[in-house]
Coordinates of C-alpha atoms in Angstrom, one line a residue:
Chain A
X1 CA 220.7 -61.7 -18.2
X2 CA 224.1 -60.9 -17.1
X3 CA 225.6 -58.7 -14.5
X4 CA 229.3 -58.2 -13.8
X5 CA 229.7 -57.5 -9.6
X6 CA 232.8 -55.4 -8.3
X7 CA 234.7 -56.1 -4.8
X8 CA 237.9 -54.8 -3.6
X9 CA 239.0 -52.6 -1.2
X10 CA 239.0 -48.4 -2.4
X11 CA 242.2 -47.6 -0.7
X12 CA 246.1 -49.0 -2.1
X13 CA 249.6 -48.2 -0.6
X14 CA 252.4 -47.5 -3.1
X15 CA 254.3 -50.7 -3.8
X16 CA 251.6 -53.1 -2.8
X17 CA 249.5 -54.8 -4.6
X18 CA 245.9 -54.0 -6.1
X19 CA 243.5 -56.9 -5.4
X20 CA 239.8 -57.0 -7.4
X21 CA 237.5 -59.2 -8.4
X22 CA 235.4 -59.5 -11.2
X23 CA 232.1 -61.9 -10.1
X24 CA 229.6 -63.0 -13.0
X25 CA 226.2 -63.8 -12.7
X26 CA 223.9 -65.6 -16.1
X27 CA 226.9 -66.6 -18.6
X28 CA 230.3 -69.2 -17.0
X29 CA 233.7 -67.1 -17.2
X30 CA 234.3 -70.9 -18.8
X31 CA 232.3 -69.8 -21.6
X32 CA 234.1 -71.0 -24.8
X33 CA 232.3 -67.1 -26.8
X34 CA 233.2 -65.2 -23.6
X35 CA 236.4 -62.9 -23.5
X36 CA 236.8 -61.0 -19.5
X37 CA 238.5 -58.2 -19.4
X38 CA 239.5 -55.3 -16.9
X39 CA 239.3 -50.8 -18.3
X40 CA 240.7 -48.5 -15.9
X41 CA 239.7 -45.2 -16.7
X42 CA 241.6 -42.0 -15.3
X43 CA 241.9 -38.2 -16.6
X44 CA 245.4 -38.5 -16.7
X45 CA 245.5 -41.9 -19.0
X46 CA 241.7 -42.0 -20.0
X47 CA 240.3 -44.7 -20.7
X48 CA 243.0 -47.9 -21.1
X49 CA 242.5 -51.6 -21.5
X50 CA 244.4 -53.8 -19.5
X51 CA 244.1 -57.3 -20.6
X52 CA 241.7 -59.7 -20.4
X53 CA 241.6 -63.7 -20.2
X54 CA 239.8 -66.4 -21.9
X55 CA 238.6 -70.1 -21.4
X56 CA 239.0 -72.1 -25.2
X57 CA 239.8 -75.4 -23.7
X58 CA 242.8 -74.3 -21.6
X59 CA 243.3 -70.6 -20.1
X60 CA 244.3 -67.9 -22.3
X61 CA 245.6 -64.2 -20.9
X62 CA 247.1 -60.9 -23.0
X63 CA 248.1 -58.3 -21.2
X64 CA 248.1 -54.3 -21.9
X65 CA 252.4 -53.8 -22.4
X66 CA 251.4 -50.7 -19.8
X67 CA 251.1 -52.9 -16.7
X68 CA 252.2 -55.8 -18.3
X69 CA 254.9 -56.4 -16.6
X70 CA 252.9 -56.4 -12.7
X71 CA 249.2 -57.8 -14.0
X72 CA 247.9 -60.9 -13.8
X73 CA 244.6 -61.7 -14.1
X74 CA 243.2 -65.1 -13.5
X75 CA 239.8 -66.2 -12.9
X76 CA 237.9 -68.8 -10.9
X77 CA 235.8 -71.5 -12.3
X78 CA 234.5 -73.0 -8.8
X79 CA 233.1 -68.8 -7.6
X80 CA 232.4 -68.0 -11.8
X81 CA 234.3 -64.8 -10.7
X82 CA 237.8 -63.1 -12.0
X83 CA 240.2 -60.8 -10.6
X84 CA 243.3 -58.1 -11.1
X85 CA 245.9 -58.2 -9.6
X86 CA 248.6 -55.1 -9.7
X87 CA 251.7 -54.8 -8.2
X88 CA 253.8 -52.5 -7.7
X89 CA 251.2 -49.8 -8.2
X90 CA 252.0 -45.9 -6.8
X91 CA 250.0 -43.1 -7.3
X92 CA 249.9 -42.9 -11.2
X93 CA 247.3 -46.1 -10.8
X94 CA 244.7 -44.1 -8.7
X95 CA 242.2 -44.8 -11.1
X96 CA 238.5 -46.4 -11.5
X97 CA 238.2 -50.0 -13.0
X98 CA 236.3 -51.5 -14.6
X99 CA 235.5 -55.8 -15.4
X100 CA 233.6 -56.3 -18.4
X101 CA 232.3 -58.5 -21.0
X102 CA 233.2 -57.9 -25.0
X103 CA 235.6 -59.5 -28.1
X104 CA 235.1 -56.7 -29.9
X105 CA 234.3 -54.5 -28.1
X106 CA 232.3 -54.7 -24.2
X107 CA 228.6 -55.9 -23.7
X108 CA 228.4 -56.1 -20.3
X109 CA 230.4 -54.0 -17.6
X110 CA 230.7 -54.2 -14.3
X111 CA 230.4 -50.8 -12.2
X112 CA 233.6 -49.4 -11.6
X113 CA 235.6 -49.9 -8.3
X114 CA 237.7 -45.9 -8.0
X115 CA 241.0 -47.6 -6.2
X116 CA 243.2 -44.5 -5.0
X117 CA 246.9 -44.8 -4.5
X118 CA 248.2 -43.4 -1.6
X119 CA 249.8 -44.3 1.7
Chain B
X1 CA 249.4 -49.7 -31.7
X2 CA 246.1 -48.1 -33.1
X3 CA 245.6 -45.3 -31.7
X4 CA 242.7 -42.5 -32.0
X5 CA 241.9 -39.5 -31.8
X6 CA 237.8 -37.5 -31.4
X7 CA 237.1 -35.2 -32.6
X8 CA 235.6 -32.4 -31.1
X9 CA 235.8 -32.4 -27.9
X10 CA 233.2 -30.9 -27.1
X11 CA 230.0 -30.4 -29.0
X12 CA 227.3 -27.6 -28.3
X13 CA 223.8 -28.7 -29.3
X14 CA 220.5 -28.1 -28.4
X15 CA 217.5 -31.1 -27.2
X16 CA 216.2 -32.1 -30.8
X17 CA 219.4 -31.4 -32.1
X18 CA 221.7 -33.1 -35.1
X19 CA 225.0 -34.3 -33.3
X20 CA 228.3 -35.7 -35.7
X21 CA 230.7 -37.2 -33.5
X22 CA 234.7 -38.0 -36.1
X23 CA 236.6 -40.9 -34.8
X24 CA 239.5 -40.9 -36.9
X25 CA 242.4 -43.8 -36.9
X26 CA 246.0 -44.2 -36.7
X27 CA 246.1 -46.8 -38.7
X28 CA 243.1 -49.3 -40.9
X29 CA 241.0 -51.1 -37.5
X30 CA 241.0 -54.1 -38.3
X31 CA 237.6 -55.9 -40.6
X32 CA 236.1 -52.8 -38.5
X33 CA 235.8 -54.2 -35.4
X34 CA 235.3 -50.6 -34.6
X35 CA 232.8 -49.4 -31.1
X36 CA 231.1 -46.8 -30.2
X37 CA 230.2 -46.2 -26.3
X38 CA 228.0 -43.9 -24.3
X39 CA 229.1 -42.2 -21.0
X40 CA 227.3 -41.0 -18.0
X41 CA 229.4 -39.6 -14.7
X42 CA 229.8 -42.1 -12.4
X43 CA 228.2 -45.0 -15.0
X44 CA 229.7 -47.7 -16.7
X45 CA 230.8 -46.8 -20.2
X46 CA 227.1 -48.1 -22.2
X47 CA 227.7 -49.7 -25.6
X48 CA 225.8 -48.5 -28.5
X49 CA 227.5 -49.6 -31.5
X50 CA 229.4 -52.8 -32.4
X51 CA 231.3 -53.4 -35.8
X52 CA 231.4 -49.8 -36.8
X53 CA 227.3 -49.5 -37.6
X54 CA 226.0 -52.9 -35.4
X55 CA 223.3 -50.9 -32.5
X56 CA 223.9 -53.1 -29.5
X57 CA 220.6 -54.6 -27.9
X58 CA 218.2 -51.9 -26.4
X59 CA 220.0 -49.0 -28.1
X60 CA 217.0 -46.4 -30.8
X61 CA 217.7 -45.7 -33.8
X62 CA 218.7 -42.7 -33.6
X63 CA 222.1 -43.4 -32.7
X64 CA 224.2 -44.9 -35.7
X65 CA 227.8 -45.5 -36.8
X66 CA 229.1 -45.0 -40.4
X67 CA 232.5 -45.5 -41.5
X68 CA 235.7 -47.4 -42.5
X69 CA 239.1 -47.7 -42.4
X70 CA 240.5 -45.2 -40.4
X71 CA 236.9 -42.5 -40.6
X72 CA 233.9 -43.2 -38.5
X73 CA 231.5 -41.6 -37.3
X74 CA 228.7 -41.9 -35.0
X75 CA 225.2 -40.1 -35.5
X76 CA 222.5 -39.4 -33.1
X77 CA 219.8 -37.4 -35.9
X78 CA 218.3 -35.8 -32.3
X79 CA 219.3 -35.4 -29.8
X80 CA 217.0 -35.9 -26.1
X81 CA 217.9 -34.8 -22.9
X82 CA 219.6 -38.4 -21.6
X83 CA 221.5 -37.8 -25.0
X84 CA 224.0 -35.3 -23.6
X85 CA 227.0 -37.8 -22.3
X86 CA 230.7 -39.0 -23.3
X87 CA 230.3 -40.6 -25.9
X88 CA 233.6 -43.3 -27.6
X89 CA 235.4 -44.9 -29.6
X90 CA 237.4 -48.2 -29.3
X91 CA 239.0 -50.5 -31.9
X92 CA 239.7 -53.6 -31.6
X93 CA 243.3 -55.0 -32.5
X94 CA 246.4 -57.2 -32.3
X95 CA 244.4 -59.4 -29.1
X96 CA 243.6 -55.7 -27.2
X97 CA 241.1 -52.5 -27.2
X98 CA 242.0 -49.3 -27.4
X99 CA 239.8 -46.4 -26.8
X100 CA 239.6 -42.9 -28.0
X101 CA 240.8 -39.5 -25.6
X102 CA 236.4 -38.9 -25.9
X103 CA 233.6 -36.0 -27.1
X104 CA 231.5 -34.3 -25.1
X105 CA 228.1 -33.6 -26.3
X106 CA 226.7 -30.3 -23.9
X107 CA 223.7 -29.0 -23.7
X108 CA 224.2 -24.8 -25.1

């Protein structure tokens, strides 16, 4: 059974970096068929895909245009997990953040982490 | 970017009734990569349908998806109490996902 377990702080100050991790069990993040995504949900933006990382002989990333200048998603193969780093956050980045596995759709999801951006 | 518009915003129905949810895309969805999710408060989205009409593992057969091109439908043939939730459509294209704004199915 594939499981995704999220971890990270629930409160981040404006202008700082939001960092979350997603630990995967039951699958390998280095799999040549899986893709690992970050999505967020807020009342103002709804569900918003942020980006993805995947391994196809080498690591690849794709990011949403809306956050492309501020986001990094990176894998940690030693821990079989991947991380989201979103810098220069503002209150508009307050949302519930989810990680998910999937190429064309998300079949397994993390439990979600509410991140509030506030001083 | 493809924009997905869901209608209606809210559907008020009774248990046992049929629910028909619509998802319209601003342009044709690539290779019919259209999925539907169920979401309840405090939970992650749950994949119901992928590839327009394929039920995800373990999903009851009262859930069905149809459509092509720009118009897609999720049908719940007979609402059970646990089906009252928000439903989202999602498409995959240009190496990214976009979601509709959701349809809330509430108890009448």
